Amino acid sequence: MSHWAELDDNKIVKRVLVGDNNDPAGDEGLKWLQDNLGGNWVKTSYNQNIRKNFAGIGYYYDETFDAFIPPKCHFEAILDEITCLWNCTNADHNVELS
C-alpha cells in the first residue's frame, strides 16, 4: 500500500488515503486519486523513509525540506530542520505526563 496526502491551496493536509501498489498505471494509485477525486496529492510513508514524517490532517507540506511538518504546538517551539519536528525551549512544556 502507498499513502497519499491531499493538500489544500496553503499546502495543509486535508486527508490521507491509501493507494494500490499493484495499480496497472504503475503510479501507486496517484492517477486514480487525481482523476476521481481531483486535488493535489503528495506521497507519504508510515515508515518515515520519505518526507520525514507521516502526514496527518493539519500538517504542512514544506517543499524546501520536502517534509510534512506537524502543526506548531505553541509559539515558543523551534523547528528542528533535520527531523522537521518542533522542539520547545520552555522546560515547563517538556514535562512528561504520568
mmCIF file of the C-alpha atoms, coordinates in Angstrom:
data_MODEL
# 
_entry.id   MODEL 
# 
loop_
_atom_site.group_PDB 
_atom_site.id 
_atom_site.type_symbol 
_atom_site.label_atom_id 
_atom_site.label_alt_id 
_atom_site.label_comp_id 
_atom_site.label_asym_id 
_atom_site.label_entity_id 
_atom_site.label_seq_id 
_atom_site.pdbx_PDB_ins_code 
_atom_site.Cartn_x 
_atom_site.Cartn_y 
_atom_site.Cartn_z 
_atom_site.occupancy 
_atom_site.B_iso_or_equiv 
_atom_site.pdbx_formal_charge 
_atom_site.auth_seq_id 
_atom_site.auth_comp_id 
_atom_site.auth_asym_id 
_atom_site.auth_atom_id 
_atom_site.pdbx_PDB_model_num 
ATOM 1  C CA . MET A 1 1  ? 0.000   0.000  0.000   1.00 0.00 ? 1  MET A CA 1 
ATOM 2  C CA . SER A 1 2  ? 1.032   3.543  -0.598  1.00 0.00 ? 2  SER A CA 1 
ATOM 3  C CA . HIS A 1 3  ? -0.294  6.535  1.284   1.00 0.00 ? 3  HIS A CA 1 
ATOM 4  C CA . TRP A 1 4  ? -1.159  9.902  -0.210  1.00 0.00 ? 4  TRP A CA 1 
ATOM 5  C CA . ALA A 1 5  ? -1.866  13.229 1.469   1.00 0.00 ? 5  ALA A CA 1 
ATOM 6  C CA . GLU A 1 6  ? -4.229  15.686 -0.179  1.00 0.00 ? 6  GLU A CA 1 
ATOM 7  C CA . LEU A 1 7  ? -3.125  19.285 0.229   1.00 0.00 ? 7  LEU A CA 1 
ATOM 8  C CA . ASP A 1 8  ? -5.231  22.424 0.192   1.00 0.00 ? 8  ASP A CA 1 
ATOM 9  C CA . ASP A 1 9  ? -4.090  25.625 -1.530  1.00 0.00 ? 9  ASP A CA 1 
ATOM 10 C CA . ASN A 1 10 ? -1.935  26.503 1.503   1.00 0.00 ? 10 ASN A CA 1 
ATOM 11 C CA . LYS A 1 11 ? -0.211  23.068 1.463   1.00 0.00 ? 11 LYS A CA 1 
ATOM 12 C CA . ILE A 1 12 ? -2.068  21.938 4.590   1.00 0.00 ? 12 ILE A CA 1 
ATOM 13 C CA . VAL A 1 13 ? -3.049  18.249 4.671   1.00 0.00 ? 13 VAL A CA 1 
ATOM 14 C CA . LYS A 1 14 ? -6.808  17.775 4.277   1.00 0.00 ? 14 LYS A CA 1 
ATOM 15 C CA . ARG A 1 15 ? -6.853  13.970 4.320   1.00 0.00 ? 15 ARG A CA 1 
ATOM 16 C CA . VAL A 1 16 ? -4.650  10.914 3.847   1.00 0.00 ? 16 VAL A CA 1 
ATOM 17 C CA . LEU A 1 17 ? -5.754  7.992  1.680   1.00 0.00 ? 17 LEU A CA 1 
ATOM 18 C CA . VAL A 1 18 ? -4.316  4.639  0.640   1.00 0.00 ? 18 VAL A CA 1 
ATOM 19 C CA . GLY A 1 19 ? -3.250  3.844  -2.917  1.00 0.00 ? 19 GLY A CA 1 
ATOM 20 C CA . ASP A 1 20 ? -2.716  0.497  -4.592  1.00 0.00 ? 20 ASP A CA 1 
ATOM 21 C CA . ASN A 1 21 ? 0.904   -0.597 -5.134  1.00 0.00 ? 21 ASN A CA 1 
ATOM 22 C CA . ASN A 1 22 ? -0.368  -3.056 -7.768  1.00 0.00 ? 22 ASN A CA 1 
ATOM 23 C CA . ASP A 1 23 ? -2.005  -0.298 -9.796  1.00 0.00 ? 23 ASP A CA 1 
ATOM 24 C CA . PRO A 1 24 ? -1.686  -1.080 -13.535 1.00 0.00 ? 24 PRO A CA 1 
ATOM 25 C CA . ALA A 1 25 ? -0.619  2.509  -14.234 1.00 0.00 ? 25 ALA A CA 1 
ATOM 26 C CA . GLY A 1 26 ? 2.422   1.874  -12.016 1.00 0.00 ? 26 GLY A CA 1 
ATOM 27 C CA . ASP A 1 27 ? 1.922   5.088  -10.072 1.00 0.00 ? 27 ASP A CA 1 
ATOM 28 C CA . GLU A 1 28 ? 0.623   3.506  -6.850  1.00 0.00 ? 28 GLU A CA 1 
ATOM 29 C CA . GLY A 1 29 ? -2.828  4.985  -7.345  1.00 0.00 ? 29 GLY A CA 1 
ATOM 30 C CA . LEU A 1 30 ? -1.848  8.631  -7.838  1.00 0.00 ? 30 LEU A CA 1 
ATOM 31 C CA . LYS A 1 31 ? -3.545  8.933  -11.232 1.00 0.00 ? 31 LYS A CA 1 
ATOM 32 C CA . TRP A 1 32 ? -6.724  7.348  -9.848  1.00 0.00 ? 32 TRP A CA 1 
ATOM 33 C CA . LEU A 1 33 ? -6.774  9.865  -6.978  1.00 0.00 ? 33 LEU A CA 1 
ATOM 34 C CA . GLN A 1 34 ? -6.243  12.785 -9.350  1.00 0.00 ? 34 GLN A CA 1 
ATOM 35 C CA . ASP A 1 35 ? -8.783  11.570 -11.936 1.00 0.00 ? 35 ASP A CA 1 
ATOM 36 C CA . ASN A 1 36 ? -11.501 10.607 -9.463  1.00 0.00 ? 36 ASN A CA 1 
ATOM 37 C CA . LEU A 1 37 ? -11.018 12.965 -6.533  1.00 0.00 ? 37 LEU A CA 1 
ATOM 38 C CA . GLY A 1 38 ? -9.038  15.848 -8.015  1.00 0.00 ? 38 GLY A CA 1 
ATOM 39 C CA . GLY A 1 39 ? -6.765  17.824 -5.778  1.00 0.00 ? 39 GLY A CA 1 
ATOM 40 C CA . ASN A 1 40 ? -3.059  17.992 -5.115  1.00 0.00 ? 40 ASN A CA 1 
ATOM 41 C CA . TRP A 1 41 ? -1.621  14.735 -3.729  1.00 0.00 ? 41 TRP A CA 1 
ATOM 42 C CA . VAL A 1 42 ? 1.808   14.106 -2.190  1.00 0.00 ? 42 VAL A CA 1 
ATOM 43 C CA . LYS A 1 43 ? 3.067   10.659 -1.200  1.00 0.00 ? 43 LYS A CA 1 
ATOM 44 C CA . THR A 1 44 ? 3.704   9.996  2.490   1.00 0.00 ? 44 THR A CA 1 
ATOM 45 C CA . SER A 1 45 ? 5.036   6.972  4.388   1.00 0.00 ? 45 SER A CA 1 
ATOM 46 C CA . TYR A 1 46 ? 4.347   5.279  7.723   1.00 0.00 ? 46 TYR A CA 1 
ATOM 47 C CA . ASN A 1 47 ? 7.999   4.193  7.691   1.00 0.00 ? 47 ASN A CA 1 
ATOM 48 C CA . GLN A 1 48 ? 9.108   7.831  7.507   1.00 0.00 ? 48 GLN A CA 1 
ATOM 49 C CA . ASN A 1 49 ? 11.532  6.897  4.724   1.00 0.00 ? 49 ASN A CA 1 
ATOM 50 C CA . ILE A 1 50 ? 10.229  9.799  2.644   1.00 0.00 ? 50 ILE A CA 1 
ATOM 51 C CA . ARG A 1 51 ? 9.186   13.319 3.637   1.00 0.00 ? 51 ARG A CA 1 
ATOM 52 C CA . LYS A 1 52 ? 10.498  12.900 7.212   1.00 0.00 ? 52 LYS A CA 1 
ATOM 53 C CA . ASN A 1 53 ? 7.088   12.461 8.925   1.00 0.00 ? 53 ASN A CA 1 
ATOM 54 C CA . PHE A 1 54 ? 3.891   10.617 8.090   1.00 0.00 ? 54 PHE A CA 1 
ATOM 55 C CA . ALA A 1 55 ? 1.331   13.205 7.022   1.00 0.00 ? 55 ALA A CA 1 
ATOM 56 C CA . GLY A 1 56 ? -1.588  13.918 9.304   1.00 0.00 ? 56 GLY A CA 1 
ATOM 57 C CA . ILE A 1 57 ? -4.575  16.202 8.965   1.00 0.00 ? 57 ILE A CA 1 
ATOM 58 C CA . GLY A 1 58 ? -3.405  19.735 9.646   1.00 0.00 ? 58 GLY A CA 1 
ATOM 59 C CA . TYR A 1 59 ? 0.250   19.041 8.826   1.00 0.00 ? 59 TYR A CA 1 
ATOM 60 C CA . TYR A 1 60 ? 2.020   21.429 6.458   1.00 0.00 ? 60 TYR A CA 1 
ATOM 61 C CA . TYR A 1 61 ? 3.933   20.171 3.428   1.00 0.00 ? 61 TYR A CA 1 
ATOM 62 C CA . ASP A 1 62 ? 7.149   22.157 3.063   1.00 0.00 ? 62 ASP A CA 1 
ATOM 63 C CA . GLU A 1 63 ? 8.669   21.838 -0.405  1.00 0.00 ? 63 GLU A CA 1 
ATOM 64 C CA . THR A 1 64 ? 12.032  23.254 0.691   1.00 0.00 ? 64 THR A CA 1 
ATOM 65 C CA . PHE A 1 65 ? 12.521  20.449 3.233   1.00 0.00 ? 65 PHE A CA 1 
ATOM 66 C CA . ASP A 1 66 ? 10.382  18.003 1.207   1.00 0.00 ? 66 ASP A CA 1 
ATOM 67 C CA . ALA A 1 67 ? 8.738   17.166 4.515   1.00 0.00 ? 67 ALA A CA 1 
ATOM 68 C CA . PHE A 1 68 ? 5.427   17.049 6.334   1.00 0.00 ? 68 PHE A CA 1 
ATOM 69 C CA . ILE A 1 69 ? 5.606   19.285 9.400   1.00 0.00 ? 69 ILE A CA 1 
ATOM 70 C CA . PRO A 1 70 ? 3.083   18.899 12.231  1.00 0.00 ? 70 PRO A CA 1 
ATOM 71 C CA . PRO A 1 71 ? 1.173   21.927 13.490  1.00 0.00 ? 71 PRO A CA 1 
ATOM 72 C CA . LYS A 1 72 ? 3.223   24.111 15.795  1.00 0.00 ? 72 LYS A CA 1 
ATOM 73 C CA . CYS A 1 73 ? 2.366   23.270 19.405  1.00 0.00 ? 73 CYS A CA 1 
ATOM 74 C CA . HIS A 1 74 ? 2.932   26.803 20.732  1.00 0.00 ? 74 HIS A CA 1 
ATOM 75 C CA . PHE A 1 75 ? 4.753   29.980 19.785  1.00 0.00 ? 75 PHE A CA 1 
ATOM 76 C CA . GLU A 1 76 ? 7.954   29.093 21.703  1.00 0.00 ? 76 GLU A CA 1 
ATOM 77 C CA . ALA A 1 77 ? 8.589   25.933 19.704  1.00 0.00 ? 77 ALA A CA 1 
ATOM 78 C CA . ILE A 1 78 ? 11.507  25.883 17.265  1.00 0.00 ? 78 ILE A CA 1 
ATOM 79 C CA . LEU A 1 79 ? 11.566  23.729 14.162  1.00 0.00 ? 79 LEU A CA 1 
ATOM 80 C CA . ASP A 1 80 ? 14.308  21.092 14.051  1.00 0.00 ? 80 ASP A CA 1 
ATOM 81 C CA . GLU A 1 81 ? 15.312  21.277 10.389  1.00 0.00 ? 81 GLU A CA 1 
ATOM 82 C CA . ILE A 1 82 ? 16.695  17.728 10.427  1.00 0.00 ? 82 ILE A CA 1 
ATOM 83 C CA . THR A 1 83 ? 13.580  15.955 11.751  1.00 0.00 ? 83 THR A CA 1 
ATOM 84 C CA . CYS A 1 84 ? 11.045  18.670 10.809  1.00 0.00 ? 84 CYS A CA 1 
ATOM 85 C CA . LEU A 1 85 ? 9.512   18.314 14.263  1.00 0.00 ? 85 LEU A CA 1 
ATOM 86 C CA . TRP A 1 86 ? 9.020   21.079 16.817  1.00 0.00 ? 86 TRP A CA 1 
ATOM 87 C CA . ASN A 1 87 ? 11.325  21.438 19.834  1.00 0.00 ? 87 ASN A CA 1 
ATOM 88 C CA . CYS A 1 88 ? 10.332  23.502 22.813  1.00 0.00 ? 88 CYS A CA 1 
ATOM 89 C CA . THR A 1 89 ? 12.764  25.791 24.578  1.00 0.00 ? 89 THR A CA 1 
ATOM 90 C CA . ASN A 1 90 ? 10.458  26.215 27.578  1.00 0.00 ? 90 ASN A CA 1 
ATOM 91 C CA . ALA A 1 91 ? 11.242  23.468 30.118  1.00 0.00 ? 91 ALA A CA 1 
ATOM 92 C CA . ASP A 1 92 ? 7.726   23.732 31.569  1.00 0.00 ? 92 ASP A CA 1 
ATOM 93 C CA . HIS A 1 93 ? 6.347   22.361 28.287  1.00 0.00 ? 93 HIS A CA 1 
ATOM 94 C CA . ASN A 1 94 ? 8.679   19.362 28.253  1.00 0.00 ? 94 ASN A CA 1 
ATOM 95 C CA . VAL A 1 95 ? 7.327   17.753 31.422  1.00 0.00 ? 95 VAL A CA 1 
ATOM 96 C CA . GLU A 1 96 ? 6.320   14.121 30.923  1.00 0.00 ? 96 GLU A CA 1 
ATOM 97 C CA . LEU A 1 97 ? 2.741   13.333 31.806  1.00 0.00 ? 97 LEU A CA 1 
ATOM 98 C CA . SER A 1 98 ? 2.192   10.401 34.145  1.00 0.00 ? 98 SER A CA 1 
# 
